[in-house]
Amino acid sequence: MTAAAHSQSASFSANNDGERSDWDAGNCPVRDVMNQISGKWSTLLFEALAAKPHRFGELRRMVPDISQRMLTQTLRDLQRDGYIERTVFPTKPPSVEYRMTPLGSSLFEPLSKVLEWAAANHASIKDARKVYDESGLA
Amino acid sequence: MTAAAHSQSASFSANNDGERSDWDAGNCPVRDVMNQISGKWSTLLFEALAAKPHRFGELRRMVPDISQRMLTQTLRDLQRDGYIERTVFPTKPPSVEYRMTPLGSSLFEPLSKVLEWAAANHASIKDARKVYDESGLA
DNA sequence: CAGCATCCTATGCGATACTG
DNA sequence: CAGTATCGCATAGGATGCTG
């Protein structure tokens, strides 16, 4: 179907039957997926795990600003959606490894392109903001 | 630099100088850009405007669940970042047209790939969630 | 038609303290 | 080491009513 199923015309709009506003919540693929990967830390963790698996403490050091609460929670959410896999090694003290699943890797492919775009065009955006803010519309 | 500058190793982690946690806020391109496009409605509006320009009321009908408050605000934010352009036609009553800028289109290119992925893999994700939730870890 | 102003709630996220 | 449990706040976003 591609994204075209969402874009213009009558796809997610006109419904002359007068029912189903079923695009709410988990029924809209775009929102359902974006909602997850758009968390404050999800993409950073994707990047961190893209190259190779890492342990909890490693991820913590790689993304220094994250709180352990959010690290735990974000990892759980990503695992729940099937993007990453959690493996516990019953050593003492325990060690836990997180790695991307095939599903996660397949998402990261297009996603990484967006992240590259972000890095490449960050300056343009900051410029645009400056222009907008200084045109007296603030 | 690409996304690799963010991923593993010492890029955004180890800083033996012991200063700058400057990745906070608007200095991290990934977070700065993602923060915007990850709003609840941003991607839907991107899709809506990708094909052709639209007026306020049209967008409202294309994304029925959005409140006009959020429609206005999201459009303003996207305009501020330089993704879309707002043109007022001084007719009576007034009409306003929104259209993608080149910057917006260039972002939508990689972004649309993610949205296509979302549509294509939505089922897998819902499955993964089901499995996770039913494995008694809920 | 295309908004702006106000009020209110839900929740994402951070800080801190405790555990197997 | 790799978490869990509480508390608290800031803000994204919804509902409603008014305007040029």
CSV table of N, CA, C and O in Angstrom, one decimal, chain A residues 1-3 6-9 12-13 21 23-24 26-34 37-38 40-41 43-44 47-48 51 54 61-65 76 79-83 103 106-107 110-119 121-122 124-126 128-129 132-133, chain B residues 1-3 6-9 12-13 21 23-24 26-34 37-38 40-41 43-44 47-48 51 54 61-65 76 79-83 103 106-107 110-111 113-119 121-122 124-126 128-129 132-133:
chain,number,residue,atom,x,y,z
A,1,MET,N,0.8,-1.2,0.0
A,1,MET,CA,0.0,0.0,0.0
A,1,MET,C,0.8,1.2,0.0
A,1,MET,O,0.5,2.2,-0.6
A,2,THR,N,1.9,1.2,0.7
A,2,THR,CA,2.8,2.4,0.9
A,2,THR,C,2.1,3.5,1.6
A,2,THR,O,0.9,3.4,1.9
A,3,ALA,N,2.8,4.6,1.7
A,3,ALA,CA,2.3,5.7,2.4
A,3,ALA,C,1.2,6.4,1.7
A,3,ALA,O,0.4,7.2,2.2
A,6,HIS,N,-2.2,6.8,2.9
A,6,HIS,CA,-2.5,7.7,4.0
A,6,HIS,C,-2.7,9.1,3.5
A,6,HIS,O,-3.4,10.0,4.1
A,7,SER,N,-2.0,9.4,2.4
A,7,SER,CA,-1.9,10.8,2.0
A,7,SER,C,-3.2,11.5,1.7
A,7,SER,O,-4.1,11.6,2.5
A,8,GLN,N,-3.3,11.9,0.5
A,8,GLN,CA,-4.5,12.8,0.2
A,8,GLN,C,-5.8,12.0,0.0
A,8,GLN,O,-6.1,11.0,0.5
A,9,SER,N,-6.6,12.6,-0.9
A,9,SER,CA,-7.9,12.0,-1.3
A,9,SER,C,-8.7,11.4,-0.1
A,9,SER,O,-8.6,11.9,1.0
A,12,PHE,N,-8.0,8.4,4.4
A,12,PHE,CA,-8.4,8.3,5.8
A,12,PHE,C,-9.4,9.4,6.2
A,12,PHE,O,-9.6,9.7,7.3
A,13,SER,N,-10.0,10.0,5.2
A,13,SER,CA,-10.9,11.0,5.5
A,13,SER,C,-12.4,10.6,5.2
A,13,SER,O,-12.9,9.7,5.9
A,21,SER,N,-14.3,6.0,13.2
A,21,SER,CA,-13.1,6.9,13.2
A,21,SER,C,-12.0,6.0,13.8
A,21,SER,O,-11.3,6.3,14.7
A,23,TRP,N,-9.2,5.3,12.9
A,23,TRP,CA,-7.8,5.6,12.8
A,23,TRP,C,-7.2,6.0,14.1
A,23,TRP,O,-6.0,6.3,14.2
A,24,ASP,N,-8.0,6.0,15.1
A,24,ASP,CA,-7.5,6.3,16.4
A,24,ASP,C,-6.6,5.2,17.0
A,24,ASP,O,-6.7,4.1,16.7
A,26,GLY,N,-4.2,2.5,18.2
A,26,GLY,CA,-3.4,1.4,17.6
A,26,GLY,C,-3.8,1.0,16.2
A,26,GLY,O,-3.3,0.0,15.7
A,27,ASN,N,-4.8,1.6,15.6
A,27,ASN,CA,-5.2,1.2,14.3
A,27,ASN,C,-4.6,1.9,13.2
A,27,ASN,O,-4.7,1.5,12.0
A,28,CYS,N,-3.9,3.0,13.5
A,28,CYS,CA,-3.2,3.8,12.5
A,28,CYS,C,-1.7,3.4,12.5
A,28,CYS,O,-1.0,3.7,13.5
A,29,PRO,N,-1.3,2.6,11.5
A,29,PRO,CA,0.1,2.1,11.5
A,29,PRO,C,1.1,3.3,11.8
A,29,PRO,O,2.1,3.1,12.5
A,30,VAL,N,0.9,4.4,11.1
A,30,VAL,CA,1.9,5.5,11.2
A,30,VAL,C,2.0,5.9,12.6
A,30,VAL,O,3.1,6.0,13.2
A,31,ARG,N,0.9,6.2,13.2
A,31,ARG,CA,0.9,6.7,14.6
A,31,ARG,C,1.4,5.7,15.6
A,31,ARG,O,2.2,5.9,16.5
A,32,ASP,N,1.0,4.4,15.3
A,32,ASP,CA,1.4,3.3,16.2
A,32,ASP,C,2.9,3.1,16.3
A,32,ASP,O,3.5,2.9,17.3
A,33,VAL,N,3.5,3.1,15.1
A,33,VAL,CA,4.9,2.9,15.0
A,33,VAL,C,5.7,4.2,15.4
A,33,VAL,O,6.6,4.1,16.2
A,34,MET,N,5.3,5.3,14.9
A,34,MET,CA,6.0,6.5,15.2
A,34,MET,C,5.9,6.8,16.7
A,34,MET,O,6.9,7.3,17.2
A,37,ILE,N,9.0,4.9,18.2
A,37,ILE,CA,10.3,5.3,17.8
A,37,ILE,C,10.6,6.8,18.1
A,37,ILE,O,11.7,7.2,17.9
A,38,SER,N,9.6,7.5,18.5
A,38,SER,CA,9.7,8.9,18.6
A,38,SER,C,10.0,9.3,20.0
A,38,SER,O,10.0,10.5,20.3
A,40,LYS,N,11.9,10.1,23.5
A,40,LYS,CA,13.1,10.9,23.6
A,40,LYS,C,14.4,10.1,23.4
A,40,LYS,O,15.4,10.6,23.0
A,41,TRP,N,14.4,8.8,23.7
A,41,TRP,CA,15.6,8.0,23.7
A,41,TRP,C,15.6,6.9,22.8
A,41,TRP,O,16.7,6.3,22.5
A,43,THR,N,15.5,6.5,19.5
A,43,THR,CA,16.5,6.5,18.3
A,43,THR,C,17.9,6.4,18.8
A,43,THR,O,18.7,5.8,18.1
A,44,LEU,N,18.2,7.0,19.9
A,44,LEU,CA,19.6,7.0,20.4
A,44,LEU,C,20.0,5.5,20.7
A,44,LEU,O,21.1,5.1,20.4
A,47,GLU,N,20.5,3.6,17.5
A,47,GLU,CA,21.9,3.8,17.0
A,47,GLU,C,22.9,3.0,17.8
A,47,GLU,O,23.8,2.5,17.2
A,48,ALA,N,22.7,3.0,19.1
A,48,ALA,CA,23.7,2.4,19.9
A,48,ALA,C,23.8,0.9,19.7
A,48,ALA,O,24.8,0.3,19.6
A,51,ALA,N,25.1,-1.3,15.6
A,51,ALA,CA,26.4,-1.9,15.3
A,51,ALA,C,26.6,-3.2,15.9
A,51,ALA,O,27.0,-4.2,15.3
A,54,HIS,N,24.9,-4.8,23.2
A,54,HIS,CA,25.5,-4.1,24.3
A,54,HIS,C,24.8,-4.5,25.6
A,54,HIS,O,23.6,-4.9,25.6
A,61,ARG,N,26.4,4.2,29.6
A,61,ARG,CA,27.6,5.0,29.4
A,61,ARG,C,27.5,5.7,28.0
A,61,ARG,O,28.0,6.8,27.8
A,62,MET,N,27.0,5.0,27.0
A,62,MET,CA,26.9,5.5,25.7
A,62,MET,C,25.9,6.6,25.5
A,62,MET,O,26.0,7.5,24.7
A,63,VAL,N,24.9,6.6,26.3
A,63,VAL,CA,23.8,7.6,26.3
A,63,VAL,C,23.8,8.2,27.7
A,63,VAL,O,22.9,8.0,28.5
A,64,PRO,N,24.8,9.1,28.0
A,64,PRO,CA,25.0,9.5,29.4
A,64,PRO,C,23.8,10.2,30.0
A,64,PRO,O,23.6,10.2,31.3
A,65,ASP,N,23.1,11.0,29.2
A,65,ASP,CA,22.0,11.8,29.8
A,65,ASP,C,20.8,11.0,30.2
A,65,ASP,O,19.9,11.6,30.9
A,76,ARG,N,12.5,-1.9,27.5
A,76,ARG,CA,11.4,-2.8,27.6
A,76,ARG,C,10.4,-2.5,26.5
A,76,ARG,O,9.9,-3.5,25.9
A,79,GLN,N,11.7,-3.8,23.3
A,79,GLN,CA,11.6,-5.3,23.3
A,79,GLN,C,10.2,-5.7,23.1
A,79,GLN,O,9.9,-6.7,22.3
A,80,ARG,N,9.3,-5.1,23.7
A,80,ARG,CA,7.9,-5.4,23.6
A,80,ARG,C,7.4,-5.4,22.1
A,80,ARG,O,6.6,-6.2,21.6
A,81,ASP,N,7.9,-4.4,21.4
A,81,ASP,CA,7.5,-4.2,20.0
A,81,ASP,C,8.3,-5.1,19.1
A,81,ASP,O,8.1,-5.1,17.9
A,82,GLY,N,9.2,-5.9,19.7
A,82,GLY,CA,10.0,-6.8,18.9
A,82,GLY,C,11.2,-6.3,18.2
A,82,GLY,O,11.7,-6.9,17.3
A,83,TYR,N,11.6,-5.1,18.5
A,83,TYR,CA,12.7,-4.4,17.9
A,83,TYR,C,14.1,-4.9,18.4
A,83,TYR,O,15.1,-5.1,17.7
A,103,LEU,N,13.7,-7.7,12.9
A,103,LEU,CA,12.7,-6.6,12.7
A,103,LEU,C,13.2,-5.3,13.0
A,103,LEU,O,13.0,-4.3,12.3
A,106,SER,N,15.6,-4.1,10.3
A,106,SER,CA,14.9,-3.7,9.1
A,106,SER,C,14.2,-2.3,9.3
A,106,SER,O,14.1,-1.6,8.3
A,107,LEU,N,13.9,-2.0,10.5
A,107,LEU,CA,13.3,-0.7,10.7
A,107,LEU,C,14.4,0.4,10.7
A,107,LEU,O,14.3,1.5,10.2
A,110,PRO,N,15.6,2.2,7.1
A,110,PRO,CA,15.1,3.5,6.7
A,110,PRO,C,15.2,4.6,7.7
A,110,PRO,O,15.4,5.8,7.4
A,111,LEU,N,15.1,4.2,9.0
A,111,LEU,CA,15.2,5.2,10.1
A,111,LEU,C,16.5,5.9,10.1
A,111,LEU,O,16.6,7.1,10.3
A,112,SER,N,17.6,5.1,9.9
A,112,SER,CA,18.9,5.7,9.9
A,112,SER,C,19.1,6.8,8.8
A,112,SER,O,19.8,7.7,9.0
A,113,LYS,N,18.4,6.6,7.7
A,113,LYS,CA,18.4,7.6,6.7
A,113,LYS,C,17.8,8.9,7.2
A,113,LYS,O,18.3,10.0,6.8
A,114,VAL,N,16.8,8.8,8.0
A,114,VAL,CA,16.2,10.0,8.6
A,114,VAL,C,17.2,10.7,9.5
A,114,VAL,O,17.4,11.9,9.5
A,115,LEU,N,17.9,9.9,10.3
A,115,LEU,CA,18.8,10.4,11.3
A,115,LEU,C,20.0,11.0,10.6
A,115,LEU,O,20.5,12.1,11.0
A,116,GLU,N,20.4,10.4,9.5
A,116,GLU,CA,21.5,11.1,8.7
A,116,GLU,C,21.0,12.4,8.1
A,116,GLU,O,21.8,13.4,8.1
A,117,TRP,N,19.8,12.4,7.7
A,117,TRP,CA,19.2,13.7,7.2
A,117,TRP,C,19.3,14.7,8.3
A,117,TRP,O,19.6,15.9,8.1
A,118,ALA,N,18.9,14.3,9.5
A,118,ALA,CA,18.8,15.2,10.6
A,118,ALA,C,20.2,15.8,10.9
A,118,ALA,O,20.3,17.1,11.0
A,119,ALA,N,21.2,15.0,10.9
A,119,ALA,CA,22.6,15.5,11.1
A,119,ALA,C,23.0,16.4,10.0
A,119,ALA,O,23.6,17.5,10.3
A,121,ASN,N,21.1,18.3,8.0
A,121,ASN,CA,20.3,19.5,7.8
A,121,ASN,C,20.0,20.2,9.1
A,121,ASN,O,19.2,21.1,9.0
A,122,HIS,N,20.7,19.9,10.1
A,122,HIS,CA,20.4,20.5,11.4
A,122,HIS,C,20.6,22.0,11.3
A,122,HIS,O,19.8,22.8,11.8
A,124,SER,N,20.3,24.0,8.7
A,124,SER,CA,19.2,24.7,8.0
A,124,SER,C,18.0,24.9,8.8
A,124,SER,O,17.3,25.9,8.7
A,125,ILE,N,17.7,24.0,9.7
A,125,ILE,CA,16.6,24.1,10.5
A,125,ILE,C,16.7,25.2,11.6
A,125,ILE,O,15.8,26.0,11.8
A,126,LYS,N,17.9,25.2,12.2
A,126,LYS,CA,18.2,26.2,13.2
A,126,LYS,C,18.1,27.6,12.5
A,126,LYS,O,17.6,28.6,13.1
A,128,ALA,N,16.2,28.4,9.9
A,128,ALA,CA,14.8,28.6,9.6
A,128,ALA,C,14.1,29.1,10.9
A,128,ALA,O,13.3,30.0,10.8
A,129,ARG,N,14.4,28.5,12.0
A,129,ARG,CA,13.8,28.9,13.2
A,129,ARG,C,14.2,30.4,13.6
A,129,ARG,O,13.3,31.1,14.0
A,132,TYR,N,12.3,32.7,11.4
A,132,TYR,CA,10.9,32.7,11.8
A,132,TYR,C,10.7,33.6,13.1
A,132,TYR,O,9.9,34.4,13.2
A,133,ASP,N,11.6,33.3,14.1
A,133,ASP,CA,11.5,33.9,15.4
A,133,ASP,C,11.7,35.4,15.3
A,133,ASP,O,11.2,36.2,16.0
B,1,MET,N,29.2,13.2,8.4
B,1,MET,CA,29.3,12.4,9.6
B,1,MET,C,28.4,11.2,9.7
B,1,MET,O,28.8,10.2,10.1
B,2,THR,N,27.2,11.4,9.2
B,2,THR,CA,26.2,10.3,9.3
B,2,THR,C,25.9,9.9,10.7
B,2,THR,O,26.4,10.4,11.6
B,3,ALA,N,25.0,8.9,10.8
B,3,ALA,CA,24.6,8.5,12.1
B,3,ALA,C,25.7,7.8,12.9
B,3,ALA,O,25.6,7.7,14.1
B,6,HIS,N,27.0,9.1,16.0
B,6,HIS,CA,26.3,8.9,17.3
B,6,HIS,C,26.3,7.6,17.9
B,6,HIS,O,26.1,7.4,19.1
B,7,SER,N,26.5,6.6,17.1
B,7,SER,CA,26.4,5.2,17.5
B,7,SER,C,27.3,4.8,18.7
B,7,SER,O,27.3,5.4,19.7
B,8,GLN,N,28.1,3.9,18.4
B,8,GLN,CA,28.8,3.3,19.6
B,8,GLN,C,30.1,4.1,19.9
B,8,GLN,O,30.1,5.3,19.8
B,9,SER,N,31.1,3.4,20.3
B,9,SER,CA,32.4,4.0,20.7
B,9,SER,C,32.3,5.3,21.5
B,9,SER,O,31.4,5.5,22.3
B,12,PHE,N,29.5,10.0,21.7
B,12,PHE,CA,28.7,10.9,22.5
B,12,PHE,C,28.9,10.5,24.0
B,12,PHE,O,28.1,10.9,24.9
B,13,SER,N,29.8,9.6,24.2
B,13,SER,CA,30.0,9.1,25.6
B,13,SER,C,31.3,9.7,26.2
B,13,SER,O,31.4,10.9,26.5
B,21,SER,N,28.3,18.4,28.6
B,21,SER,CA,27.3,17.4,28.4
B,21,SER,C,26.4,18.1,27.4
B,21,SER,O,25.2,18.2,27.6
B,23,TRP,N,25.2,17.6,24.6
B,23,TRP,CA,24.2,16.9,23.8
B,23,TRP,C,22.8,17.1,24.2
B,23,TRP,O,21.9,16.7,23.6
B,24,ASP,N,22.7,17.9,25.2
B,24,ASP,CA,21.3,18.2,25.7
B,24,ASP,C,20.7,19.2,24.8
B,24,ASP,O,21.3,19.9,24.0
B,26,GLY,N,18.9,21.4,22.1
B,26,GLY,CA,19.0,21.7,20.7
B,26,GLY,C,20.4,21.5,20.1
B,26,GLY,O,20.6,21.8,18.9
B,27,ASN,N,21.3,20.8,20.8
B,27,ASN,CA,22.6,20.6,20.3
B,27,ASN,C,22.8,19.2,19.7
B,27,ASN,O,23.8,18.9,19.1
B,28,CYS,N,21.9,18.4,20.0
B,28,CYS,CA,21.9,17.0,19.4
B,28,CYS,C,21.0,17.0,18.2
B,28,CYS,O,19.7,17.1,18.4
B,29,PRO,N,21.5,16.9,17.0
B,29,PRO,CA,20.7,17.0,15.8
B,29,PRO,C,19.6,15.9,15.8
B,29,PRO,O,18.5,16.2,15.4
B,30,VAL,N,19.9,14.7,16.2
B,30,VAL,CA,18.9,13.7,16.2
B,30,VAL,C,17.7,14.0,17.1
B,30,VAL,O,16.6,14.0,16.6
B,31,ARG,N,18.0,14.4,18.3
B,31,ARG,CA,16.9,14.7,19.2
B,31,ARG,C,16.2,16.0,18.7
B,31,ARG,O,14.9,16.1,18.8
B,32,ASP,N,16.9,16.9,18.2
B,32,ASP,CA,16.3,18.2,17.8
B,32,ASP,C,15.4,18.0,16.7
B,32,ASP,O,14.3,18.6,16.6
B,33,VAL,N,15.7,17.2,15.7
B,33,VAL,CA,14.9,17.0,14.6
B,33,VAL,C,13.8,16.0,14.9
B,33,VAL,O,12.6,16.2,14.6
B,34,MET,N,14.1,14.9,15.5
B,34,MET,CA,13.1,13.9,15.8
B,34,MET,C,12.0,14.5,16.7
B,34,MET,O,10.9,14.2,16.6
B,37,ILE,N,9.4,16.0,14.3
B,37,ILE,CA,8.6,15.2,13.4
B,37,ILE,C,8.0,14.0,14.2
B,37,ILE,O,7.3,13.2,13.6
B,38,SER,N,8.2,14.0,15.5
B,38,SER,CA,7.6,12.9,16.2
B,38,SER,C,6.4,13.3,17.0
B,38,SER,O,5.8,12.5,17.7
B,40,LYS,N,2.5,14.0,17.6
B,40,LYS,CA,1.4,13.1,17.3
B,40,LYS,C,0.9,13.3,15.9
B,40,LYS,O,0.3,12.3,15.3
B,41,TRP,N,1.0,14.5,15.4
B,41,TRP,CA,0.3,14.7,14.1
B,41,TRP,C,1.3,15.1,13.0
B,41,TRP,O,0.9,15.2,11.8
B,43,THR,N,3.7,13.7,11.2
B,43,THR,CA,3.9,12.8,10.1
B,43,THR,C,2.6,12.8,9.2
B,43,THR,O,2.7,12.7,8.0
B,44,LEU,N,1.5,12.8,9.9
B,44,LEU,CA,0.2,12.7,9.1
B,44,LEU,C,0.1,14.0,8.2
B,44,LEU,O,-0.3,13.9,7.1
B,47,GLU,N,2.4,13.7,5.3
B,47,GLU,CA,1.8,12.9,4.2
B,47,GLU,C,0.8,13.6,3.5
B,47,GLU,O,0.7,13.5,2.2
B,48,ALA,N,0.0,14.4,4.2
B,48,ALA,CA,-1.1,15.1,3.5
B,48,ALA,C,-0.6,16.1,2.6
B,48,ALA,O,-1.1,16.3,1.5
B,51,ALA,N,1.9,15.3,-1.5
B,51,ALA,CA,1.4,15.3,-2.8
B,51,ALA,C,1.2,16.7,-3.4
B,51,ALA,O,1.6,17.0,-4.5
B,54,HIS,N,-2.4,22.2,0.4
B,54,HIS,CA,-3.8,22.1,0.9
B,54,HIS,C,-4.1,23.3,1.8
B,54,HIS,O,-3.2,23.9,2.3
B,61,ARG,N,-10.1,18.1,7.3
B,61,ARG,CA,-10.9,16.9,6.8
B,61,ARG,C,-10.1,15.7,6.6
B,61,ARG,O,-10.5,14.6,6.7
B,62,MET,N,-8.8,15.9,6.1
B,62,MET,CA,-8.0,14.8,5.8
B,62,MET,C,-7.5,14.1,7.1
B,62,MET,O,-7.1,12.9,7.0
B,63,VAL,N,-7.4,14.8,8.1
B,63,VAL,CA,-6.9,14.2,9.4
B,63,VAL,C,-8.0,14.5,10.4
B,63,VAL,O,-7.9,15.4,11.3
B,64,PRO,N,-9.1,13.8,10.3
B,64,PRO,CA,-10.3,14.1,11.1
B,64,PRO,C,-10.1,14.2,12.6
B,64,PRO,O,-10.8,14.9,13.2
B,65,ASP,N,-9.2,13.4,13.1
B,65,ASP,CA,-9.1,13.3,14.6
B,65,ASP,C,-8.4,14.5,15.2
B,65,ASP,O,-8.5,14.6,16.4
B,76,ARG,N,2.2,25.5,12.5
B,76,ARG,CA,3.1,26.6,12.9
B,76,ARG,C,4.5,26.1,13.2
B,76,ARG,O,5.5,26.7,12.7
B,79,GLN,N,6.2,25.1,10.1
B,79,GLN,CA,6.6,26.2,9.3
B,79,GLN,C,7.8,26.9,9.9
B,79,GLN,O,8.7,27.3,9.2
B,80,ARG,N,7.8,26.9,11.2
B,80,ARG,CA,9.0,27.5,11.9
B,80,ARG,C,10.3,26.8,11.6
B,80,ARG,O,11.3,27.4,11.4
B,81,ASP,N,10.2,25.5,11.5
B,81,ASP,CA,11.4,24.7,11.2
B,81,ASP,C,11.7,24.7,9.7
B,81,ASP,O,12.7,24.1,9.3
B,82,GLY,N,10.9,25.4,8.9
B,82,GLY,CA,11.2,25.5,7.5
B,82,GLY,C,10.7,24.4,6.6
B,82,GLY,O,11.1,24.2,5.5
B,83,TYR,N,9.9,23.5,7.2
B,83,TYR,CA,9.4,22.3,6.4
B,83,TYR,C,8.2,22.7,5.5
B,83,TYR,O,8.1,22.1,4.4
B,103,LEU,N,13.1,22.0,1.6
B,103,LEU,CA,13.6,21.3,2.8
B,103,LEU,C,12.7,20.2,3.3
B,103,LEU,O,13.1,19.1,3.7
B,106,SER,N,12.7,17.3,1.1
B,106,SER,CA,13.9,16.5,1.2
B,106,SER,C,13.9,15.6,2.5
B,106,SER,O,14.5,14.5,2.5
B,107,LEU,N,13.2,16.1,3.5
B,107,LEU,CA,13.1,15.3,4.7
B,107,LEU,C,12.1,14.2,4.5
B,107,LEU,O,12.3,13.1,4.9
B,110,PRO,N,13.4,10.4,3.0
B,110,PRO,CA,13.7,9.3,3.9
B,110,PRO,C,12.6,9.0,4.9
B,110,PRO,O,12.3,7.8,5.2
B,111,LEU,N,11.9,10.0,5.3
B,111,LEU,CA,10.8,9.8,6.3
B,111,LEU,C,9.7,8.9,5.7
B,111,LEU,O,9.2,8.0,6.4
B,113,LYS,N,10.0,6.6,3.7
B,113,LYS,CA,10.4,5.2,3.7
B,113,LYS,C,10.1,4.5,5.1
B,113,LYS,O,9.7,3.4,5.2
B,114,VAL,N,10.2,5.3,6.1
B,114,VAL,CA,9.9,4.8,7.5
B,114,VAL,C,8.4,4.6,7.6
B,114,VAL,O,8.0,3.6,8.2
B,115,LEU,N,7.6,5.5,7.0
B,115,LEU,CA,6.2,5.4,7.1
B,115,LEU,C,5.7,4.1,6.3
B,115,LEU,O,4.8,3.4,6.7
B,116,GLU,N,6.3,3.9,5.2
B,116,GLU,CA,6.0,2.7,4.4
B,116,GLU,C,6.3,1.5,5.2
B,116,GLU,O,5.6,0.5,5.2
B,117,TRP,N,7.5,1.5,5.9
B,117,TRP,CA,7.9,0.4,6.7
B,117,TRP,C,6.8,0.2,7.8
B,117,TRP,O,6.4,-1.0,8.0
B,118,ALA,N,6.4,1.2,8.4
B,118,ALA,CA,5.4,1.1,9.4
B,118,ALA,C,4.1,0.4,8.9
B,118,ALA,O,3.6,-0.5,9.6
B,119,ALA,N,3.6,0.9,7.8
B,119,ALA,CA,2.4,0.3,7.2
B,119,ALA,C,2.7,-1.2,6.9
B,119,ALA,O,1.8,-2.1,7.2
B,121,ASN,N,4.8,-3.3,8.2
B,121,ASN,CA,5.2,-4.2,9.4
B,121,ASN,C,4.3,-4.0,10.6
B,121,ASN,O,4.7,-4.5,11.7
B,122,HIS,N,3.3,-3.3,10.4
B,122,HIS,CA,2.4,-3.1,11.6
B,122,HIS,C,1.9,-4.3,12.2
B,122,HIS,O,1.9,-4.5,13.5
B,124,SER,N,3.4,-7.3,12.3
B,124,SER,CA,4.5,-8.0,13.0
B,124,SER,C,4.6,-7.4,14.4
B,124,SER,O,4.9,-8.1,15.4
B,125,ILE,N,4.5,-6.1,14.5
B,125,ILE,CA,4.6,-5.4,15.8
B,125,ILE,C,3.5,-5.7,16.7
B,125,ILE,O,3.7,-6.0,17.9
B,126,LYS,N,2.3,-5.7,16.2
B,126,LYS,CA,1.2,-6.1,17.1
B,126,LYS,C,1.3,-7.5,17.5
B,126,LYS,O,1.0,-7.8,18.7
B,128,ALA,N,4.2,-9.1,18.0
B,128,ALA,CA,5.3,-9.1,19.0
B,128,ALA,C,4.7,-8.6,20.4
B,128,ALA,O,5.1,-9.2,21.4
B,129,ARG,N,3.9,-7.6,20.3
B,129,ARG,CA,3.3,-7.1,21.6
B,129,ARG,C,2.5,-8.1,22.3
B,129,ARG,O,2.5,-8.3,23.5
B,132,TYR,N,4.6,-10.7,23.9
B,132,TYR,CA,5.3,-10.2,25.1
B,132,TYR,C,4.3,-10.1,26.2
B,132,TYR,O,4.6,-10.5,27.3
B,133,ASP,N,3.1,-9.5,25.9
B,133,ASP,CA,2.1,-9.3,27.0
B,133,ASP,C,1.6,-10.6,27.5
B,133,ASP,O,1.3,-10.7,28.7
